[in-house]
Amino acid sequence: MDKAIHLVVEAGPARGREISVLKDGVRIGRSSRNDVVLNDESMSRFHCRLFFKPGEGLWVADLGSSNETRVNGAAVQETRVKPGDEISMGDTVIKVRSDRESGEGAVDAGAPVATAAPVGRTEPAIDLGLKKGATAAGMPKMRRLLVGSVLIMALVAVAAWAPWARVIQAIEARRHPPAPPAVPAELPVMDLTYERVEATSSNIFRYFMQIQHSTLVVQVDDLVNSRHVRREKKMDADLLRDLAKSVAASGFMDLLDDYSGLAPGIYELTDLSVTLGSQAHRTRVLNHVEPDAFAAVRGQIEEFGKNELGLAALAMEPEKLVEKAKEAVLLGKKLYDEREVRYENLASAIRAFKEADLYLETIEPKPDFYGEALSRRTDCEHELQKRYDDIRFMAERAVKLQDWKEAERQLRIVIEMIPDRSDDRNRIANKTLVDVERHLGAEK
């Protein structure tokens, strides 16, 4: 059975793309670890999830995104969606075409649904020449011979085809081997220690990553460039379970303990230890080509650490870091100049200047545009706060006057102007908006 098309991207970089929601749901966002990856810079790395609730159809849940998930214009945490609904995330708008699971005979929105045949009605029988009430004995002799010949030929054909059918089935089985056994959905949160050391006569680079008690720690030491950075973050259990499932399915736990080789003048060590429930395994690779399973896991966990702690810049050369920082400053200046075009442009400009600061964190001496980046960021933050104070005042006045429609409009401007949901200003506006919408609902 073909997959049902549940969603269609109607606006954004992936416009026209069709999406099928799997039985276990799909996660959507910028990160390559999502089921559906959309290259929309306004989206969060893990933006939202679409899934089926038994007997309740298709649902969408926001994954703590900075720009929110909206259904038909309203911000949601988790809600049911139906054909025709529009889901907005960043600059992307997705339209719901079907809300039924593929196994339930999903249909497109607006497509006619087949109706069941009336009770008691049966399909017409195939006429073999037997009229109503007739028997084989009453058939003309020639017709009896014809019918008998056809039946015998059919039996001979089936008997002749059976061996070939088995051969074809065997060929198909080789071409399409059965899928590997599924990894259990509920895995314990794993502990992990990973270290990569690259040493030459001129430099030592060390990357250390640890996950323990749901806390992620990453430390990078780069002697020749005088970069020493350590960061840590308490992680969401669901993200760690997803990573644990990837590691469990990779084949890493079946690798040898040690892979060693000889390489004059260099020292390249990669050491990975994983504890997953009652299982524990450690593999060291020293001056040796990495086994495929090891390379896959190493890439996953390094990408995980860079995404979660914003350490992607540390993998770049200093010249590239300065170039990326300059690009971020130019973007921030452009967004500031266009601050009247979209409410969120000031917040986006601040984010661009912060990104430039991040790129230059380990660069000494700082480039000549570094001071301008800091100054511009401060100007943006002051102007954003002033605009927030003005609009917040107007929203509070509308609440006092019980002008709920105006209060709703002003609060939505605040939320659009400050899309970061971890910002107290956004949280206060969202909380107030819930009360305002309750009053609007009571008036209807």
mmCIF file with all atom_site columns, N, CA and C in Angstrom, residues 34-92:
data_model
loop_
_atom_site.group_PDB
_atom_site.id
_atom_site.type_symbol
_atom_site.label_atom_id
_atom_site.label_alt_id
_atom_site.label_comp_id
_atom_site.label_asym_id
_atom_site.label_entity_id
_atom_site.label_seq_id
_atom_site.pdbx_PDB_ins_code
_atom_site.Cartn_x
_atom_site.Cartn_y
_atom_site.Cartn_z
_atom_site.occupancy
_atom_site.B_iso_or_equiv
_atom_site.pdbx_formal_charge
_atom_site.auth_seq_id
_atom_site.auth_comp_id
_atom_site.auth_asym_id
_atom_site.auth_atom_id
_atom_site.pdbx_PDB_model_num
ATOM 1   N N  . ASN A 1 34 ? 16.103 14.996 12.790 1.00 0.00 ? 34 ASN A N  1
ATOM 2   C CA . ASN A 1 34 ? 14.656 14.915 12.677 1.00 0.00 ? 34 ASN A CA 1
ATOM 3   C C  . ASN A 1 34 ? 14.254 13.899 11.613 1.00 0.00 ? 34 ASN A C  1
ATOM 4   N N  . ASP A 1 35 ? 13.006 13.443 11.694 1.00 0.00 ? 35 ASP A N  1
ATOM 5   C CA . ASP A 1 35 ? 12.466 12.566 10.652 1.00 0.00 ? 35 ASP A CA 1
ATOM 6   C C  . ASP A 1 35 ? 12.252 13.361 9.361  1.00 0.00 ? 35 ASP A C  1
ATOM 7   N N  . VAL A 1 36 ? 11.828 14.624 9.510  1.00 0.00 ? 36 VAL A N  1
ATOM 8   C CA . VAL A 1 36 ? 11.633 15.511 8.363  1.00 0.00 ? 36 VAL A CA 1
ATOM 9   C C  . VAL A 1 36 ? 12.494 16.747 8.595  1.00 0.00 ? 36 VAL A C  1
ATOM 10  N N  . VAL A 1 37 ? 13.478 16.959 7.732  1.00 0.00 ? 37 VAL A N  1
ATOM 11  C CA . VAL A 1 37 ? 14.402 18.085 7.876  1.00 0.00 ? 37 VAL A CA 1
ATOM 12  C C  . VAL A 1 37 ? 13.989 19.179 6.898  1.00 0.00 ? 37 VAL A C  1
ATOM 13  N N  . LEU A 1 38 ? 13.715 20.374 7.422  1.00 0.00 ? 38 LEU A N  1
ATOM 14  C CA . LEU A 1 38 ? 13.357 21.522 6.594  1.00 0.00 ? 38 LEU A CA 1
ATOM 15  C C  . LEU A 1 38 ? 14.399 22.616 6.815  1.00 0.00 ? 38 LEU A C  1
ATOM 16  N N  . ASN A 1 39 ? 15.031 23.077 5.751  1.00 0.00 ? 39 ASN A N  1
ATOM 17  C CA . ASN A 1 39 ? 16.098 24.077 5.854  1.00 0.00 ? 39 ASN A CA 1
ATOM 18  C C  . ASN A 1 39 ? 15.512 25.481 5.923  1.00 0.00 ? 39 ASN A C  1
ATOM 19  N N  . ASP A 1 40 ? 14.786 25.731 6.987  1.00 0.00 ? 40 ASP A N  1
ATOM 20  C CA . ASP A 1 40 ? 14.177 27.036 7.248  1.00 0.00 ? 40 ASP A CA 1
ATOM 21  C C  . ASP A 1 40 ? 14.897 27.636 8.446  1.00 0.00 ? 40 ASP A C  1
ATOM 22  N N  . GLU A 1 41 ? 15.672 28.707 8.226  1.00 0.00 ? 41 GLU A N  1
ATOM 23  C CA . GLU A 1 41 ? 16.491 29.283 9.288  1.00 0.00 ? 41 GLU A CA 1
ATOM 24  C C  . GLU A 1 41 ? 15.645 29.841 10.430 1.00 0.00 ? 41 GLU A C  1
ATOM 25  N N  . SER A 1 42 ? 14.355 30.100 10.174 1.00 0.00 ? 42 SER A N  1
ATOM 26  C CA . SER A 1 42 ? 13.482 30.637 11.223 1.00 0.00 ? 42 SER A CA 1
ATOM 27  C C  . SER A 1 42 ? 12.928 29.545 12.121 1.00 0.00 ? 42 SER A C  1
ATOM 28  N N  . MET A 1 43 ? 13.155 28.282 11.753 1.00 0.00 ? 43 MET A N  1
ATOM 29  C CA . MET A 1 43 ? 12.661 27.168 12.559 1.00 0.00 ? 43 MET A CA 1
ATOM 30  C C  . MET A 1 43 ? 13.681 26.793 13.617 1.00 0.00 ? 43 MET A C  1
ATOM 31  N N  . SER A 1 44 ? 13.218 26.121 14.672 1.00 0.00 ? 44 SER A N  1
ATOM 32  C CA . SER A 1 44 ? 14.125 25.596 15.684 1.00 0.00 ? 44 SER A CA 1
ATOM 33  C C  . SER A 1 44 ? 14.717 24.279 15.194 1.00 0.00 ? 44 SER A C  1
ATOM 34  N N  . ARG A 1 45 ? 15.801 23.837 15.872 1.00 0.00 ? 45 ARG A N  1
ATOM 35  C CA . ARG A 1 45 ? 16.422 22.570 15.464 1.00 0.00 ? 45 ARG A CA 1
ATOM 36  C C  . ARG A 1 45 ? 15.422 21.431 15.583 1.00 0.00 ? 45 ARG A C  1
ATOM 37  N N  . PHE A 1 46 ? 14.662 21.403 16.677 1.00 0.00 ? 46 PHE A N  1
ATOM 38  C CA . PHE A 1 46 ? 13.595 20.421 16.863 1.00 0.00 ? 46 PHE A CA 1
ATOM 39  C C  . PHE A 1 46 ? 12.331 21.242 17.117 1.00 0.00 ? 46 PHE A C  1
ATOM 40  N N  . HIS A 1 47 ? 11.528 21.424 16.074 1.00 0.00 ? 47 HIS A N  1
ATOM 41  C CA . HIS A 1 47 ? 10.443 22.410 16.163 1.00 0.00 ? 47 HIS A CA 1
ATOM 42  C C  . HIS A 1 47 ? 9.123  21.803 16.664 1.00 0.00 ? 47 HIS A C  1
ATOM 43  N N  . CYS A 1 48 ? 8.659  20.753 16.002 1.00 0.00 ? 48 CYS A N  1
ATOM 44  C CA . CYS A 1 48 ? 7.379  20.165 16.418 1.00 0.00 ? 48 CYS A CA 1
ATOM 45  C C  . CYS A 1 48 ? 7.333  18.692 16.045 1.00 0.00 ? 48 CYS A C  1
ATOM 46  N N  . ARG A 1 49 ? 6.303  18.005 16.538 1.00 0.00 ? 49 ARG A N  1
ATOM 47  C CA . ARG A 1 49 ? 6.116  16.587 16.249 1.00 0.00 ? 49 ARG A CA 1
ATOM 48  C C  . ARG A 1 49 ? 4.665  16.360 15.858 1.00 0.00 ? 49 ARG A C  1
ATOM 49  N N  . LEU A 1 50 ? 4.451  15.566 14.810 1.00 0.00 ? 50 LEU A N  1
ATOM 50  C CA . LEU A 1 50 ? 3.106  15.164 14.408 1.00 0.00 ? 50 LEU A CA 1
ATOM 51  C C  . LEU A 1 50 ? 2.956  13.677 14.652 1.00 0.00 ? 50 LEU A C  1
ATOM 52  N N  . PHE A 1 51 ? 1.822  13.300 15.221 1.00 0.00 ? 51 PHE A N  1
ATOM 53  C CA . PHE A 1 51 ? 1.632  11.908 15.594 1.00 0.00 ? 51 PHE A CA 1
ATOM 54  C C  . PHE A 1 51 ? 0.139  11.596 15.647 1.00 0.00 ? 51 PHE A C  1
ATOM 55  N N  . PHE A 1 52 ? -0.158 10.297 15.691 1.00 0.00 ? 52 PHE A N  1
ATOM 56  C CA . PHE A 1 52 ? -1.540 9.848  15.772 1.00 0.00 ? 52 PHE A CA 1
ATOM 57  C C  . PHE A 1 52 ? -1.874 9.427  17.197 1.00 0.00 ? 52 PHE A C  1
ATOM 58  N N  . LYS A 1 53 ? -3.035 9.834  17.676 1.00 0.00 ? 53 LYS A N  1
ATOM 59  C CA . LYS A 1 53 ? -3.566 9.315  18.929 1.00 0.00 ? 53 LYS A CA 1
ATOM 60  C C  . LYS A 1 53 ? -4.629 8.278  18.567 1.00 0.00 ? 53 LYS A C  1
ATOM 61  N N  . PRO A 1 54 ? -4.565 7.104  19.174 1.00 0.00 ? 54 PRO A N  1
ATOM 62  C CA . PRO A 1 54 ? -5.516 6.048  18.816 1.00 0.00 ? 54 PRO A CA 1
ATOM 63  C C  . PRO A 1 54 ? -6.955 6.535  18.887 1.00 0.00 ? 54 PRO A C  1
ATOM 64  N N  . GLY A 1 55 ? -7.635 6.455  17.762 1.00 0.00 ? 55 GLY A N  1
ATOM 65  C CA . GLY A 1 55 ? -9.042 6.822  17.718 1.00 0.00 ? 55 GLY A CA 1
ATOM 66  C C  . GLY A 1 55 ? -9.291 8.312  17.695 1.00 0.00 ? 55 GLY A C  1
ATOM 67  N N  . GLU A 1 56 ? -8.219 9.149  17.702 1.00 0.00 ? 56 GLU A N  1
ATOM 68  C CA . GLU A 1 56 ? -8.416 10.601 17.762 1.00 0.00 ? 56 GLU A CA 1
ATOM 69  C C  . GLU A 1 56 ? -7.795 11.331 16.582 1.00 0.00 ? 56 GLU A C  1
ATOM 70  N N  . GLY A 1 57 ? -7.204 10.599 15.639 1.00 0.00 ? 57 GLY A N  1
ATOM 71  C CA . GLY A 1 57 ? -6.660 11.236 14.465 1.00 0.00 ? 57 GLY A CA 1
ATOM 72  C C  . GLY A 1 57 ? -5.287 11.836 14.667 1.00 0.00 ? 57 GLY A C  1
ATOM 73  N N  . LEU A 1 58 ? -4.969 12.873 13.876 1.00 0.00 ? 58 LEU A N  1
ATOM 74  C CA . LEU A 1 58 ? -3.637 13.468 13.820 1.00 0.00 ? 58 LEU A CA 1
ATOM 75  C C  . LEU A 1 58 ? -3.511 14.629 14.798 1.00 0.00 ? 58 LEU A C  1
ATOM 76  N N  . TRP A 1 59 ? -2.382 14.668 15.511 1.00 0.00 ? 59 TRP A N  1
ATOM 77  C CA . TRP A 1 59 ? -2.113 15.721 16.494 1.00 0.00 ? 59 TRP A CA 1
ATOM 78  C C  . TRP A 1 59 ? -0.767 16.348 16.194 1.00 0.00 ? 59 TRP A C  1
ATOM 79  N N  . VAL A 1 60 ? -0.572 17.606 16.632 1.00 0.00 ? 60 VAL A N  1
ATOM 80  C CA . VAL A 1 60 ? 0.710  18.280 16.541 1.00 0.00 ? 60 VAL A CA 1
ATOM 81  C C  . VAL A 1 60 ? 1.095  18.775 17.930 1.00 0.00 ? 60 VAL A C  1
ATOM 82  N N  . ALA A 1 61 ? 2.395  18.643 18.259 1.00 0.00 ? 61 ALA A N  1
ATOM 83  C CA . ALA A 1 61 ? 2.897  19.100 19.562 1.00 0.00 ? 61 ALA A CA 1
ATOM 84  C C  . ALA A 1 61 ? 4.143  19.938 19.340 1.00 0.00 ? 61 ALA A C  1
ATOM 85  N N  . ASP A 1 62 ? 4.191  21.109 19.950 1.00 0.00 ? 62 ASP A N  1
ATOM 86  C CA . ASP A 1 62 ? 5.371  21.959 19.877 1.00 0.00 ? 62 ASP A CA 1
ATOM 87  C C  . ASP A 1 62 ? 6.478  21.364 20.747 1.00 0.00 ? 62 ASP A C  1
ATOM 88  N N  . LEU A 1 63 ? 7.733  21.440 20.291 1.00 0.00 ? 63 LEU A N  1
ATOM 89  C CA . LEU A 1 63 ? 8.863  20.856 21.012 1.00 0.00 ? 63 LEU A CA 1
ATOM 90  C C  . LEU A 1 63 ? 9.711  21.934 21.686 1.00 0.00 ? 63 LEU A C  1
ATOM 91  N N  . GLY A 1 64 ? 9.035  22.971 22.218 1.00 0.00 ? 64 GLY A N  1
ATOM 92  C CA . GLY A 1 64 ? 9.764  24.040 22.891 1.00 0.00 ? 64 GLY A CA 1
ATOM 93  C C  . GLY A 1 64 ? 10.483 24.951 21.920 1.00 0.00 ? 64 GLY A C  1
ATOM 94  N N  . SER A 1 65 ? 9.921  25.136 20.730 1.00 0.00 ? 65 SER A N  1
ATOM 95  C CA . SER A 1 65 ? 10.562 25.945 19.697 1.00 0.00 ? 65 SER A CA 1
ATOM 96  C C  . SER A 1 65 ? 10.620 27.411 20.117 1.00 0.00 ? 65 SER A C  1
ATOM 97  N N  . SER A 1 66 ? 11.593 28.133 19.582 1.00 0.00 ? 66 SER A N  1
ATOM 98  C CA . SER A 1 66 ? 11.729 29.549 19.922 1.00 0.00 ? 66 SER A CA 1
ATOM 99  C C  . SER A 1 66 ? 10.690 30.406 19.203 1.00 0.00 ? 66 SER A C  1
ATOM 100 N N  . ASN A 1 67 ? 10.275 29.989 18.016 1.00 0.00 ? 67 ASN A N  1
ATOM 101 C CA . ASN A 1 67 ? 9.305  30.777 17.243 1.00 0.00 ? 67 ASN A CA 1
ATOM 102 C C  . ASN A 1 67 ? 7.889  30.221 17.295 1.00 0.00 ? 67 ASN A C  1
ATOM 103 N N  . GLU A 1 68 ? 7.651  29.235 18.154 1.00 0.00 ? 68 GLU A N  1
ATOM 104 C CA . GLU A 1 68 ? 6.329  28.649 18.363 1.00 0.00 ? 68 GLU A CA 1
ATOM 105 C C  . GLU A 1 68 ? 5.829  27.842 17.169 1.00 0.00 ? 68 GLU A C  1
ATOM 106 N N  . THR A 1 69 ? 4.863  27.011 17.444 1.00 0.00 ? 69 THR A N  1
ATOM 107 C CA . THR A 1 69 ? 4.115  26.291 16.419 1.00 0.00 ? 69 THR A CA 1
ATOM 108 C C  . THR A 1 69 ? 2.698  26.835 16.438 1.00 0.00 ? 69 THR A C  1
ATOM 109 N N  . ARG A 1 70 ? 2.185  27.222 15.274 1.00 0.00 ? 70 ARG A N  1
ATOM 110 C CA . ARG A 1 70 ? 0.850  27.815 15.204 1.00 0.00 ? 70 ARG A CA 1
ATOM 111 C C  . ARG A 1 70 ? -0.066 26.968 14.316 1.00 0.00 ? 70 ARG A C  1
ATOM 112 N N  . VAL A 1 71 ? -1.297 26.843 14.728 1.00 0.00 ? 71 VAL A N  1
ATOM 113 C CA . VAL A 1 71 ? -2.310 26.161 13.922 1.00 0.00 ? 71 VAL A CA 1
ATOM 114 C C  . VAL A 1 71 ? -3.390 27.173 13.601 1.00 0.00 ? 71 VAL A C  1
ATOM 115 N N  . ASN A 1 72 ? -3.539 27.460 12.323 1.00 0.00 ? 72 ASN A N  1
ATOM 116 C CA . ASN A 1 72 ? -4.497 28.477 11.860 1.00 0.00 ? 72 ASN A CA 1
ATOM 117 C C  . ASN A 1 72 ? -4.263 29.807 12.564 1.00 0.00 ? 72 ASN A C  1
ATOM 118 N N  . GLY A 1 73 ? -2.986 30.131 12.798 1.00 0.00 ? 73 GLY A N  1
ATOM 119 C CA . GLY A 1 73 ? -2.621 31.419 13.378 1.00 0.00 ? 73 GLY A CA 1
ATOM 120 C C  . GLY A 1 73 ? -2.502 31.457 14.880 1.00 0.00 ? 73 GLY A C  1
ATOM 121 N N  . ALA A 1 74 ? -2.990 30.436 15.579 1.00 0.00 ? 74 ALA A N  1
ATOM 122 C CA . ALA A 1 74 ? -2.958 30.424 17.047 1.00 0.00 ? 74 ALA A CA 1
ATOM 123 C C  . ALA A 1 74 ? -1.809 29.549 17.544 1.00 0.00 ? 74 ALA A C  1
ATOM 124 N N  . ALA A 1 75 ? -1.030 30.074 18.497 1.00 0.00 ? 75 ALA A N  1
ATOM 125 C CA . ALA A 1 75 ? 0.072  29.308 19.076 1.00 0.00 ? 75 ALA A CA 1
ATOM 126 C C  . ALA A 1 75 ? -0.485 28.122 19.862 1.00 0.00 ? 75 ALA A C  1
ATOM 127 N N  . VAL A 1 76 ? 0.159  26.965 19.728 1.00 0.00 ? 76 VAL A N  1
ATOM 128 C CA . VAL A 1 76 ? -0.332 25.750 20.398 1.00 0.00 ? 76 VAL A CA 1
ATOM 129 C C  . VAL A 1 76 ? 0.824  25.038 21.090 1.00 0.00 ? 76 VAL A C  1
ATOM 130 N N  . GLN A 1 77 ? 0.474  24.289 22.109 1.00 0.00 ? 77 GLN A N  1
ATOM 131 C CA . GLN A 1 77 ? 1.413  23.360 22.733 1.00 0.00 ? 77 GLN A CA 1
ATOM 132 C C  . GLN A 1 77 ? 1.173  21.957 22.188 1.00 0.00 ? 77 GLN A C  1
ATOM 133 N N  . GLU A 1 78 ? -0.087 21.538 22.183 1.00 0.00 ? 78 GLU A N  1
ATOM 134 C CA . GLU A 1 78 ? -0.473 20.248 21.620 1.00 0.00 ? 78 GLU A CA 1
ATOM 135 C C  . GLU A 1 78 ? -1.939 20.328 21.256 1.00 0.00 ? 78 GLU A C  1
ATOM 136 N N  . THR A 1 79 ? -2.273 19.954 20.035 1.00 0.00 ? 79 THR A N  1
ATOM 137 C CA . THR A 1 79 ? -3.664 20.046 19.614 1.00 0.00 ? 79 THR A CA 1
ATOM 138 C C  . THR A 1 79 ? -3.948 19.099 18.464 1.00 0.00 ? 79 THR A C  1
ATOM 139 N N  . ARG A 1 80 ? -5.190 18.770 18.314 1.00 0.00 ? 80 ARG A N  1
ATOM 140 C CA . ARG A 1 80 ? -5.676 17.951 17.198 1.00 0.00 ? 80 ARG A CA 1
ATOM 141 C C  . ARG A 1 80 ? -5.699 18.798 15.937 1.00 0.00 ? 80 ARG A C  1
ATOM 142 N N  . VAL A 1 81 ? -5.307 18.233 14.782 1.00 0.00 ? 81 VAL A N  1
ATOM 143 C CA . VAL A 1 81 ? -5.374 18.940 13.508 1.00 0.00 ? 81 VAL A CA 1
ATOM 144 C C  . VAL A 1 81 ? -6.194 18.111 12.522 1.00 0.00 ? 81 VAL A C  1
ATOM 145 N N  . LYS A 1 82 ? -6.908 18.825 11.657 1.00 0.00 ? 82 LYS A N  1
ATOM 146 C CA . LYS A 1 82 ? -7.808 18.179 10.712 1.00 0.00 ? 82 LYS A CA 1
ATOM 147 C C  . LYS A 1 82 ? -7.491 18.645 9.300  1.00 0.00 ? 82 LYS A C  1
ATOM 148 N N  . PRO A 1 83 ? -7.965 17.912 8.286  1.00 0.00 ? 83 PRO A N  1
ATOM 149 C CA . PRO A 1 83 ? -7.739 18.330 6.897  1.00 0.00 ? 83 PRO A CA 1
ATOM 150 C C  . PRO A 1 83 ? -8.172 19.776 6.674  1.00 0.00 ? 83 PRO A C  1
ATOM 151 N N  . GLY A 1 84 ? -7.292 20.539 6.028  1.00 0.00 ? 84 GLY A N  1
ATOM 152 C CA . GLY A 1 84 ? -7.567 21.944 5.780  1.00 0.00 ? 84 GLY A CA 1
ATOM 153 C C  . GLY A 1 84 ? -6.869 22.865 6.759  1.00 0.00 ? 84 GLY A C  1
ATOM 154 N N  . ASP A 1 85 ? -6.466 22.372 7.948  1.00 0.00 ? 85 ASP A N  1
ATOM 155 C CA . ASP A 1 85 ? -5.757 23.201 8.919  1.00 0.00 ? 85 ASP A CA 1
ATOM 156 C C  . ASP A 1 85 ? -4.373 23.568 8.379  1.00 0.00 ? 85 ASP A C  1
ATOM 157 N N  . GLU A 1 86 ? -3.886 24.742 8.787  1.00 0.00 ? 86 GLU A N  1
ATOM 158 C CA . GLU A 1 86 ? -2.549 25.189 8.386  1.00 0.00 ? 86 GLU A CA 1
ATOM 159 C C  . GLU A 1 86 ? -1.645 25.273 9.618  1.00 0.00 ? 86 GLU A C  1
ATOM 160 N N  . ILE A 1 87 ? -0.496 24.611 9.550  1.00 0.00 ? 87 ILE A N  1
ATOM 161 C CA . ILE A 1 87 ? 0.474  24.601 10.641 1.00 0.00 ? 87 ILE A CA 1
ATOM 162 C C  . ILE A 1 87 ? 1.643  25.491 10.227 1.00 0.00 ? 87 ILE A C  1
ATOM 163 N N  . SER A 1 88 ? 1.930  26.517 11.044 1.00 0.00 ? 88 SER A N  1
ATOM 164 C CA . SER A 1 88 ? 3.009  27.457 10.728 1.00 0.00 ? 88 SER A CA 1
ATOM 165 C C  . SER A 1 88 ? 4.163  27.264 11.693 1.00 0.00 ? 88 SER A C  1
ATOM 166 N N  . MET A 1 89 ? 5.375  27.254 11.152 1.00 0.00 ? 89 MET A N  1
ATOM 167 C CA . MET A 1 89 ? 6.597  27.163 11.955 1.00 0.00 ? 89 MET A CA 1
ATOM 168 C C  . MET A 1 89 ? 7.690  27.922 11.220 1.00 0.00 ? 89 MET A C  1
ATOM 169 N N  . GLY A 1 90 ? 8.207  28.993 11.846 1.00 0.00 ? 90 GLY A N  1
ATOM 170 C CA . GLY A 1 90 ? 9.159  29.831 11.143 1.00 0.00 ? 90 GLY A CA 1
ATOM 171 C C  . GLY A 1 90 ? 8.522  30.444 9.915  1.00 0.00 ? 90 GLY A C  1
ATOM 172 N N  . ASP A 1 91 ? 9.206  30.364 8.770  1.00 0.00 ? 91 ASP A N  1
ATOM 173 C CA . ASP A 1 91 ? 8.653  30.883 7.514  1.00 0.00 ? 91 ASP A CA 1
ATOM 174 C C  . ASP A 1 91 ? 7.908  29.806 6.730  1.00 0.00 ? 91 ASP A C  1
ATOM 175 N N  . THR A 1 92 ? 7.746  28.643 7.325  1.00 0.00 ? 92 THR A N  1
ATOM 176 C CA . THR A 1 92 ? 7.113  27.508 6.646  1.00 0.00 ? 92 THR A CA 1
ATOM 177 C C  . THR A 1 92 ? 5.655  27.362 7.063  1.00 0.00 ? 92 THR A C  1
#
